[in-house]
XYZ file of C-alpha atoms in Angstrom:
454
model
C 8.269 -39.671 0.140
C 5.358 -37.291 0.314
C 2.180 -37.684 0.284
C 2.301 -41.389 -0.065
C 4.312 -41.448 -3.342
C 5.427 -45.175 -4.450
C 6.865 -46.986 -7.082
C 4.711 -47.733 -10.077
C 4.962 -49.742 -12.948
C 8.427 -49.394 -15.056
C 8.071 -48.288 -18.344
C 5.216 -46.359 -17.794
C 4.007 -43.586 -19.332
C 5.170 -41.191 -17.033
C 7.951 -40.371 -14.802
C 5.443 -39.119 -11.995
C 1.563 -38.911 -11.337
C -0.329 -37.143 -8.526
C -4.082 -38.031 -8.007
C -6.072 -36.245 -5.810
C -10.254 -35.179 -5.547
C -8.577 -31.591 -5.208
C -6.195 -30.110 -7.926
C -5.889 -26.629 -8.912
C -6.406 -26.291 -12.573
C -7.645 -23.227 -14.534
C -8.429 -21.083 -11.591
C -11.085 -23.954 -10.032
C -10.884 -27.390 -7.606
C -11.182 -30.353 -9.766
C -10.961 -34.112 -9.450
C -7.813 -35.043 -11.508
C -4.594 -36.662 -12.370
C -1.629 -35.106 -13.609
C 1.203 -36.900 -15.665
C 4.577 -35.862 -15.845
C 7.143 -36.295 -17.960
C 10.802 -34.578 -18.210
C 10.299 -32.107 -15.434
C 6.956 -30.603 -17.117
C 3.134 -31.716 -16.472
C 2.509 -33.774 -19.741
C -1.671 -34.360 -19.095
C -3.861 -33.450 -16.932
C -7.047 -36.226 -16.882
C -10.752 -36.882 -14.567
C -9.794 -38.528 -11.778
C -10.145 -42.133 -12.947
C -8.636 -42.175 -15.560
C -5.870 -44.206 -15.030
C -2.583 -42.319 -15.980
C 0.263 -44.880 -15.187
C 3.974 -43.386 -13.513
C 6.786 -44.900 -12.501
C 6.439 -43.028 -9.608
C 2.844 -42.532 -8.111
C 1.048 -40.485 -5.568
C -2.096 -39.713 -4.390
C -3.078 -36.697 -1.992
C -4.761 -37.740 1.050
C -8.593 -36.502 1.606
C -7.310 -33.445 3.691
C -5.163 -32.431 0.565
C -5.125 -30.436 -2.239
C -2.753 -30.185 -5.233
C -1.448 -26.426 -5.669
C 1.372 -24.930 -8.141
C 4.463 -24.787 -6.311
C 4.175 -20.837 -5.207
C 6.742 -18.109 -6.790
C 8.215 -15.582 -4.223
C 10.019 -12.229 -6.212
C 10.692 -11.032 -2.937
C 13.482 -12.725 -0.912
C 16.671 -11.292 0.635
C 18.970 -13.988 0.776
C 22.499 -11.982 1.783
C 25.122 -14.357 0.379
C 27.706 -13.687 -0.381
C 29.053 -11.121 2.576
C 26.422 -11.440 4.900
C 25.900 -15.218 5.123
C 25.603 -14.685 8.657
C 22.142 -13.366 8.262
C 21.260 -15.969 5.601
C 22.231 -17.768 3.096
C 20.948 -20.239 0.012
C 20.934 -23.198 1.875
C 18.836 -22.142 4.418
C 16.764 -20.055 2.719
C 15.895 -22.083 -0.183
C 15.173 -25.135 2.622
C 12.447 -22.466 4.281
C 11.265 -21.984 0.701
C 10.678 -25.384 0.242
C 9.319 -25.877 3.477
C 6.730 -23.586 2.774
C 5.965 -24.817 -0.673
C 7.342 -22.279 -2.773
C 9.740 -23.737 -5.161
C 10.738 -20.723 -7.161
C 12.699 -17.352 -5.494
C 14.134 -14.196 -6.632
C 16.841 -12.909 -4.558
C 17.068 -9.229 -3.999
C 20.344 -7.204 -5.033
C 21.310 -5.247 -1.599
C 22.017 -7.007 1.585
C 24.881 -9.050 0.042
C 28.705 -8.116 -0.385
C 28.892 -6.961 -3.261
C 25.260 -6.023 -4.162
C 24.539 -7.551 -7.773
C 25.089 -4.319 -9.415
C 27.069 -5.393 -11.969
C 27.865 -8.819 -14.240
C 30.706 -9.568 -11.842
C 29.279 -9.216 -8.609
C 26.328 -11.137 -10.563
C 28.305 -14.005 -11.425
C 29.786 -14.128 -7.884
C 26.667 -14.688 -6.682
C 25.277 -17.322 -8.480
C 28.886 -19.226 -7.911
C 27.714 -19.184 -4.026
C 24.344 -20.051 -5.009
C 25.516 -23.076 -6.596
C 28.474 -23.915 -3.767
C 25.190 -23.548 -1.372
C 23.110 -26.111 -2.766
C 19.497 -25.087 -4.042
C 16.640 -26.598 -2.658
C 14.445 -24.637 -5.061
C 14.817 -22.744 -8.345
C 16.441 -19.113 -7.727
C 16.430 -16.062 -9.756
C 17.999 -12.905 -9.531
C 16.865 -8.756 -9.224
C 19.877 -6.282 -10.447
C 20.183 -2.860 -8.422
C 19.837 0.657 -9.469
C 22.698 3.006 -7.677
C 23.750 6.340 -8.447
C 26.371 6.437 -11.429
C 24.876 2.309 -12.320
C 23.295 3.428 -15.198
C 25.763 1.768 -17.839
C 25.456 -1.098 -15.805
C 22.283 -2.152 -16.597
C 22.080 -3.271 -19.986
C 25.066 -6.208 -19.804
C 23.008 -7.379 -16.209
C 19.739 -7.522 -18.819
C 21.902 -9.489 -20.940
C 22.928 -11.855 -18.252
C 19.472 -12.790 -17.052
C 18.693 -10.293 -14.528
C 14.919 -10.134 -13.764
C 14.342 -6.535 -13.135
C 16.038 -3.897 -11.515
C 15.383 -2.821 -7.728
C 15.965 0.681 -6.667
C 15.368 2.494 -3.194
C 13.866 6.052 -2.743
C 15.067 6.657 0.774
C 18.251 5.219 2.799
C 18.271 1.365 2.312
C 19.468 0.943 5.610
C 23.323 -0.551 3.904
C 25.904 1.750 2.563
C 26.822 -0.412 -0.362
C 23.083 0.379 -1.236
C 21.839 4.242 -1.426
C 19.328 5.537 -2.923
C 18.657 7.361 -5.993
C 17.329 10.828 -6.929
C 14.263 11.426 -8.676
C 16.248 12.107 -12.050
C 18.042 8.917 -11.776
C 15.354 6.561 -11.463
C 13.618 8.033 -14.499
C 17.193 8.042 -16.793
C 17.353 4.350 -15.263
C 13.075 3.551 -16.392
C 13.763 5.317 -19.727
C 16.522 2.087 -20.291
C 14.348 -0.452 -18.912
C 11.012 0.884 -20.932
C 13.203 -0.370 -24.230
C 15.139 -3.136 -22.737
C 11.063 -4.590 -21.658
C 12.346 -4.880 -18.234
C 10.491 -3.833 -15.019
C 11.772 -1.420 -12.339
C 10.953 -2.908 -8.662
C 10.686 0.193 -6.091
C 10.753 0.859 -2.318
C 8.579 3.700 -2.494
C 9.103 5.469 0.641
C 9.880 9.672 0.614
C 13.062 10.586 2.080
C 11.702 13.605 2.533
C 8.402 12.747 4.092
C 10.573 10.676 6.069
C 13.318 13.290 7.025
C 10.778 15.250 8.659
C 9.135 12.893 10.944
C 10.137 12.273 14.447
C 13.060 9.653 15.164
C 13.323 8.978 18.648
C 14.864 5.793 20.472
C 12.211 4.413 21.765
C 10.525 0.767 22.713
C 6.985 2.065 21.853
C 5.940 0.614 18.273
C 3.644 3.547 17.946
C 6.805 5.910 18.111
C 8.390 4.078 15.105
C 4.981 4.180 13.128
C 5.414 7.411 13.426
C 8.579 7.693 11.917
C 7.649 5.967 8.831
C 4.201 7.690 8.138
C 1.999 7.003 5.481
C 2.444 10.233 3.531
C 5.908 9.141 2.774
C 4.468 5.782 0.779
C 1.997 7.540 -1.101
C 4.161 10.698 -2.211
C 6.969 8.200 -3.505
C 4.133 6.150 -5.520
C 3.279 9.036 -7.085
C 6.939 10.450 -8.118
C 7.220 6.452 -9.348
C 3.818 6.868 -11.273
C 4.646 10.372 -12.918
C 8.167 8.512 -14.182
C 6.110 5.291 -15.559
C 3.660 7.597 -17.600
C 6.885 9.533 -18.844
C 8.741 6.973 -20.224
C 6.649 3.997 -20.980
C 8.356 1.988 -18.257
C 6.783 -0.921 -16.013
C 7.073 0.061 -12.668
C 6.372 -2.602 -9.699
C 5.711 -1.114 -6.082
C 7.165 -3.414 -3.566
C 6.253 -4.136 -0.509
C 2.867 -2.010 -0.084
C 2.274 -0.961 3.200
C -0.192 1.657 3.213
C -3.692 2.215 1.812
C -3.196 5.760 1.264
C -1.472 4.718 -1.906
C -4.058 2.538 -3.374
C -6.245 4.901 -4.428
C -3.190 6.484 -7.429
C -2.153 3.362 -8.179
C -6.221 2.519 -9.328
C -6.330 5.726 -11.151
C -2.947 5.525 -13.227
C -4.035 1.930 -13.647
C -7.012 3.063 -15.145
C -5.087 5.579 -17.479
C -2.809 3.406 -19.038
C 0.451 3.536 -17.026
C 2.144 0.554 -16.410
C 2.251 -0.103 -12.912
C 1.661 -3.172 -10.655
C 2.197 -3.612 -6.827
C 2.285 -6.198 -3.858
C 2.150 -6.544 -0.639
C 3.426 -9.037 2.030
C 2.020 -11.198 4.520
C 2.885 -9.398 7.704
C 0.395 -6.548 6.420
C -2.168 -8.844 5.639
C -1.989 -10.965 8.878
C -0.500 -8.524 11.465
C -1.496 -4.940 12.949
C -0.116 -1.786 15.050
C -2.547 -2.458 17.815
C -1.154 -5.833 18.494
C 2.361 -4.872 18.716
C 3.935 -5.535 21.936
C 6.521 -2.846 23.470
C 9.899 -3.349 22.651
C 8.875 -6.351 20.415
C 11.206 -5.292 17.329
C 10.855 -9.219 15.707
C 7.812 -7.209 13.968
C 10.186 -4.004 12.600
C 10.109 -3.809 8.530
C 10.208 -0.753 6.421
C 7.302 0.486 5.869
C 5.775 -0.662 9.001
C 3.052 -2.956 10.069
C -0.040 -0.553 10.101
C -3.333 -0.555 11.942
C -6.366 -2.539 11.497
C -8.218 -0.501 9.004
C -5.248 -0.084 6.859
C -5.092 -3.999 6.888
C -8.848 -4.351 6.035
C -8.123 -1.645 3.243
C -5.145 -3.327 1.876
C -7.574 -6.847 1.298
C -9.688 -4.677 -0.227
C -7.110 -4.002 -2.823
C -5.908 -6.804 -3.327
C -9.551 -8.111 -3.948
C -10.176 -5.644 -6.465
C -7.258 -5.919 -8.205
C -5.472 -2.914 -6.960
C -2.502 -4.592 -5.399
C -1.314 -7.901 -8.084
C 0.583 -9.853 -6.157
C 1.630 -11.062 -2.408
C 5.315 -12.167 -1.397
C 7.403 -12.294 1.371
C 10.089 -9.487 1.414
C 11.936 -12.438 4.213
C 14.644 -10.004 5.409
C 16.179 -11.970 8.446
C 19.299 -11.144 10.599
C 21.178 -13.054 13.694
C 19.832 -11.896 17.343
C 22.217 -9.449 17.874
C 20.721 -6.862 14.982
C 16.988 -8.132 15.278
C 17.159 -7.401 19.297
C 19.461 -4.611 19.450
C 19.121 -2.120 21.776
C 16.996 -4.087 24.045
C 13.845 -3.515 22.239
C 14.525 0.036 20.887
C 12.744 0.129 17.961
C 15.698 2.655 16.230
C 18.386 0.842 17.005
C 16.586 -2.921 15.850
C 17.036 -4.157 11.913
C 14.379 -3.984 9.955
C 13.000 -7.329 8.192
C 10.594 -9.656 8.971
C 11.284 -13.866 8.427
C 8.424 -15.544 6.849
C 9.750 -17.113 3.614
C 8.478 -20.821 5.613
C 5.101 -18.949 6.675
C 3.570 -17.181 4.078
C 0.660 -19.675 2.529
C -0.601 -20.395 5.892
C -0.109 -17.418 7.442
C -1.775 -15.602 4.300
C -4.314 -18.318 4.037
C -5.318 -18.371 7.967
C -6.175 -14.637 7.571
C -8.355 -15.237 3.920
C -10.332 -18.239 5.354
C -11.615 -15.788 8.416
C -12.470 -13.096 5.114
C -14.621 -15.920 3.619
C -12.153 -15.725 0.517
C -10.716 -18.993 -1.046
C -7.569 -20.576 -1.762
C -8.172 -20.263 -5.143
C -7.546 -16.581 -5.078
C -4.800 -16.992 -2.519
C -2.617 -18.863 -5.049
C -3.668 -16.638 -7.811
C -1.643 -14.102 -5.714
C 1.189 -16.050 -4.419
C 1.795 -18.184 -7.550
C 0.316 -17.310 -10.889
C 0.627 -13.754 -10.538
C 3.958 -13.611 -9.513
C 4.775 -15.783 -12.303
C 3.177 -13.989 -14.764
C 5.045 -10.397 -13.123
C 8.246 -12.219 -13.451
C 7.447 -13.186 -17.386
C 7.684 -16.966 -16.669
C 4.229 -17.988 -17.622
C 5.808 -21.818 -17.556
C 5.853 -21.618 -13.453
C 2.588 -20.229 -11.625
C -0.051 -22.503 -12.561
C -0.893 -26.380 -13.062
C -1.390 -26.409 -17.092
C -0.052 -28.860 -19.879
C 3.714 -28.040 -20.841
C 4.009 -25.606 -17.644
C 6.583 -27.022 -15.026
C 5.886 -29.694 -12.419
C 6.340 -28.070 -9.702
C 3.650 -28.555 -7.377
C 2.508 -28.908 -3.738
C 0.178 -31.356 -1.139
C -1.212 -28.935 1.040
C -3.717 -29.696 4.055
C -5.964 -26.101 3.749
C -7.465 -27.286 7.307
C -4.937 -29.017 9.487
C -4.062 -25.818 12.152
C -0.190 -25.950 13.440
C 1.530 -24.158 16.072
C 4.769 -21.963 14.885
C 7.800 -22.687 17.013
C 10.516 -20.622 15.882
C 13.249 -22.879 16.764
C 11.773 -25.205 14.525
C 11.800 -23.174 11.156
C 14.608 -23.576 8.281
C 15.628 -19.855 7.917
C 18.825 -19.643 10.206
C 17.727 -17.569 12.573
C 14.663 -18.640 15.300
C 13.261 -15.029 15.012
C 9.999 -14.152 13.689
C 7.263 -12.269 14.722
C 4.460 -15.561 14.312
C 6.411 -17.439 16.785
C 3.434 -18.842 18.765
C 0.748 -18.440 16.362
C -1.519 -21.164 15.404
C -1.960 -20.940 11.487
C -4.220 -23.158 8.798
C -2.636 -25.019 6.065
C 0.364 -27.540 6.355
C 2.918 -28.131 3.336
C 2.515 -32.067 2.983
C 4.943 -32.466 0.160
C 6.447 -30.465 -2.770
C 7.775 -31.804 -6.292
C 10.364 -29.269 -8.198
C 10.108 -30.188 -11.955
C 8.211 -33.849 -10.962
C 10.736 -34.515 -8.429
C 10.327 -34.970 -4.666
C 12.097 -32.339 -2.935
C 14.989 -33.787 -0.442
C 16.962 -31.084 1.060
C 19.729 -33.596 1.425
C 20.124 -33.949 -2.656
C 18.998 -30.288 -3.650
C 17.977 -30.489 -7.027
C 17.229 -26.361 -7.534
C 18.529 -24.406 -10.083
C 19.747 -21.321 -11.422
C 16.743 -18.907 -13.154
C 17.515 -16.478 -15.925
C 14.922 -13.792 -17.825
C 14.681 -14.179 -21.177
C-alpha cells in the first residue's frame, strides 16, 4: 500500500484519509487531512484534527500530497498500432508518474477517431486493455471530416486535433487554411476547442531536408519561422470566428510574443508546451542520437530560457507530455539519420520530475509546477472536478518525495518501449503512491475509466 496506508477503524467516517505536514490546497503547502468518501475528497481539516477512515495514510516527512496530474497530450496508438503502445502500458507509465487522468490523441491509431465508429472502437480496446488511470479522448479534423464533428461532440469527444503540415501517417493529413476555419466556425458554437500542430508546410517545404546524423541539420529543417507563421494563420481564424484555439506542443519562442498580443485583444487562444523543451536543448544533442527527434524540435538554450519565461508570465497555460513512442526499429532507423528516425519523444512516466528537476534549479516552486501540469490542464479540458485538491473535486491524488534524486534506467520504465532520451539522467521527485478516486492504484486490478466532455 503506499505511503504507509492501513486499515482504520470500520464504520468510520470515511472510506480513505491522507495526513501529511504538506498538502496542496488552494494554490499553497498546508498541514492537513483530507477525507474521502465515494471516490471524491469529502473535507479537508488542520492537521490534527482527527478525521477517522477505514483506510488511513499518512505521507512520510519527505512527502507531499499533490492532485493526481492531468496529461491532454498522450498518443496511445491502439487500436492498429499497438505495437508502438497501447492502454495498458501507457496508462501503467501514467500512473507511474502520478498522473491519473489522459487524453489520447486521434492519429497514430488504425482507424484515427475521426468518426463515432472508429470512436467507439477505440474505447472497446481501451476497456479490453485495462485502465490504470482515467482516459479521455481528442476527435481529428481531416479534409472532407467536417460533418463528422458534431455526432463525435455528441459522443464525448474533448476537442478536435488538426495538423497544419504532413502528420507524418497517411490516415492523418493535414488541412488547408479554409478548412480549419469552416471546422473552428463549428466548434466556436458547439463550445468546443480546436487543438493545433502549428507548424507551416510551407515554411517547412522550403527548408533543407537532408539525411543526415547531425541534429543541427534536422533543426534546420523544422525552423522556427514555420511555428510562428502557423500561430498566426491559427490566431487570424480564432479572432474570425469566435473559436478557442489551443497551440500544442510549443516549441519555439518566436511565437510567444502573438500569442501575448492576441491574448491581450480578446482572442481565445491558449498554448503548452512539453517537458523535453523545458528540460532538454540543441547543444546537448548527441550525433545520430534520434531518441531526442519530435516535431517541432528540441531548440537551443535561449529558446528554453525564453519558453520558462512564458510560461511564468502566463504566455504558455499549460505543460504535458505529447509521449509519442515507437518500437526500436522506427525510433533508430537509419542508424541515427535523423530523416529517416520517427519522431516522438517517451516521457508520459517522466514528466513531474523531469519538469520539476529543471524548476527547482529556476528557484520556482512546485506549487506552480502543478498549477501547470494539473489544474490547468484540468481547467483547459473543462473538468474543473480533476486538477486540484478541493471539497467535492475527485480523489485523485499523489505522495510525492520533491527531494529524493533517482537515476532513469530505461529498461525499467512502463511505456513498452526502453527508449527515451532521459535514459541516464538523474531527476528530483519520486512518485511514492497515487489514489484514483480514493483508491490505491494496483496495476494488477486497474480501476481507470472511460472520460467523456460534457
Amino acid at each position: 500500500m503506499p505511503t504507509g496506508e492501513s486499515d482504520g477503524a470500520a464504520g468510520s467516517s470515511f472510506d480513505l484519509v491522507v495526513a501529511g505536514a504538506r498538502v496542496l490546497v488552494a494554490g499553497a503547502f498546508t498541514p492537513a487531512e483530507v477525507g474521502v468518501r465515494d471516490g471524491r475528497v469529502a473535507a479537508i481539516e488542520p492537521l490534527g484534527a482527527g478525521l477517522a477512515g477505514e483506510r488511513m495514510a499518512r505521507l512520510g516527512d519527505d512527502e507531499v500530497l499533490l492532485p493526481g496530474l492531468v496529461d491532454t497530450h498522450v498518443h496511445v496508438n491502439e487500436p492498429g498500432r499497438t505495437e508502438w503502445e497501447g492502454f495498458r502500458t501507457a496508462t501503467r507509465a501514467a500512473a507511474a508518474g502520478g498522473v491519473t487522468s489522459i487524453v489520447d490523441m486521434p492519429l497514430n491509431s488504425i482507424p484515427p477517431t475521426v468518426s463515432v465508429a472508429a470512436l467507439e472502437e477505440k474505447r472497446r480496446a481501451a476497456a479490453a486493455a485495462g485502465l490504470a488511470v482515467d482516459v479521455g479522448f481528442w476527435g481529428g479534423i481531416v479534409p472532407g471530416g467536417l460533418r463528422e464533428l458534431r455526432p463525435l461532440a455528441a459522443d464525448g469527444v474533448f476537442g478536435f486535433k488538426c495538423f497544419l503540415v504532413d502528420s507524418g501517417v497517411p490516415e492523418f493529413p493535414p488541412v488547408t487554411a479554409a478548412e480549419l476555419e469552416a471546422a473552428m466556425a463549428v466548434l466556436a458554437e458547439l463550445g468546443l476547442p480546436v487543438i493545433v500542430h502549428a507548424e507551416d508546410a510551407g515554411v517547412i517545404g522550403e527548408a533543407p531536408h537532408p539525411h543526415s546524423r547531425r541534429y543541427a541539420d534536422f533543426l534546420a529543417s523544422r525552423p522556427d519561422a514555420a511555428e510562428r507563421t502557423a500561430v498566426e494563420h491559427v490566431i487570424e481564424a480564432a479572432r474570425r470566428t469566435g473559436a478557442h484555439a489551443h497551440i500544442l506542443h510549443l516549441a519555439s519562442a518566436e511565437a510567444l510574443p502573438p500569442i501575448a498580443a492576441a491574448r491581450r485583444e480578446g482572442v481565445r487562444i491558449t498554448a503548452e508546451t512539453c517537458p523535453h523543451y523545458l528540460a532538454l536543448t540543441s547543444e546537448d544533442v548527441p550525433d545520430g542520437a534520434t531518441a531526442y527527434k519530435c516535431c517541432p524540435p528540441i531548440r537551443d538554450a535561449a529558446n528554453r530560457d525564453a519558453l520558462w519565461r512564458g510560461l511564468e508570465d502566463g504566455t504558455i497555460d499549460l505543460v504535458v507530455s505529447d509521449h509519442s513512442p515507437a518500437p526500436a526499429s522506427m525510433k533508430l532507423a537509419g542508424g541515427g539519420d535523423f530523416a529517416e528516425a520517427w519522431g516522438g519523444i517517451a516521457s508520459l512516466q517522466l514528466g513531474l520530475p523531469v519538469v520539476w528537476t529543471e524548476a527547482r534549479r529556476r528557484g520556482i516552486p512546485l506549487e506552480r509546477v502543478v498549477e501547470w501540469m494539473a489544474t490547468a490542464p484540468a481547467r483547459t479540458l473543462g473538468v474543473p472536478a480533476k486538477g486540484e485538491i478541493v471539497v467535492g473535486g475527485a480523489a485523485d491524488l499523489v505522495a510525492f518525495a520533491p527531494d529524493a534524486e533517482w537515476r532513469v534506467d530505461a529498461a525499467r520504465l512502463e511505456h513498452r518501449h526502453p527508449i527515451t532520451p532521459y535514459d541516464g539522467r538523474t531527476v528530483a521527485g519520486a512518485v511514492r503512491g497515487v489514489w484514483l478516486a480514493g483508491a490505491a492504484l494496483d496495476s494488477t486490478a486497474p480501476t481507470g475509466r472511460l472520460l467523456r466532455a460534457g
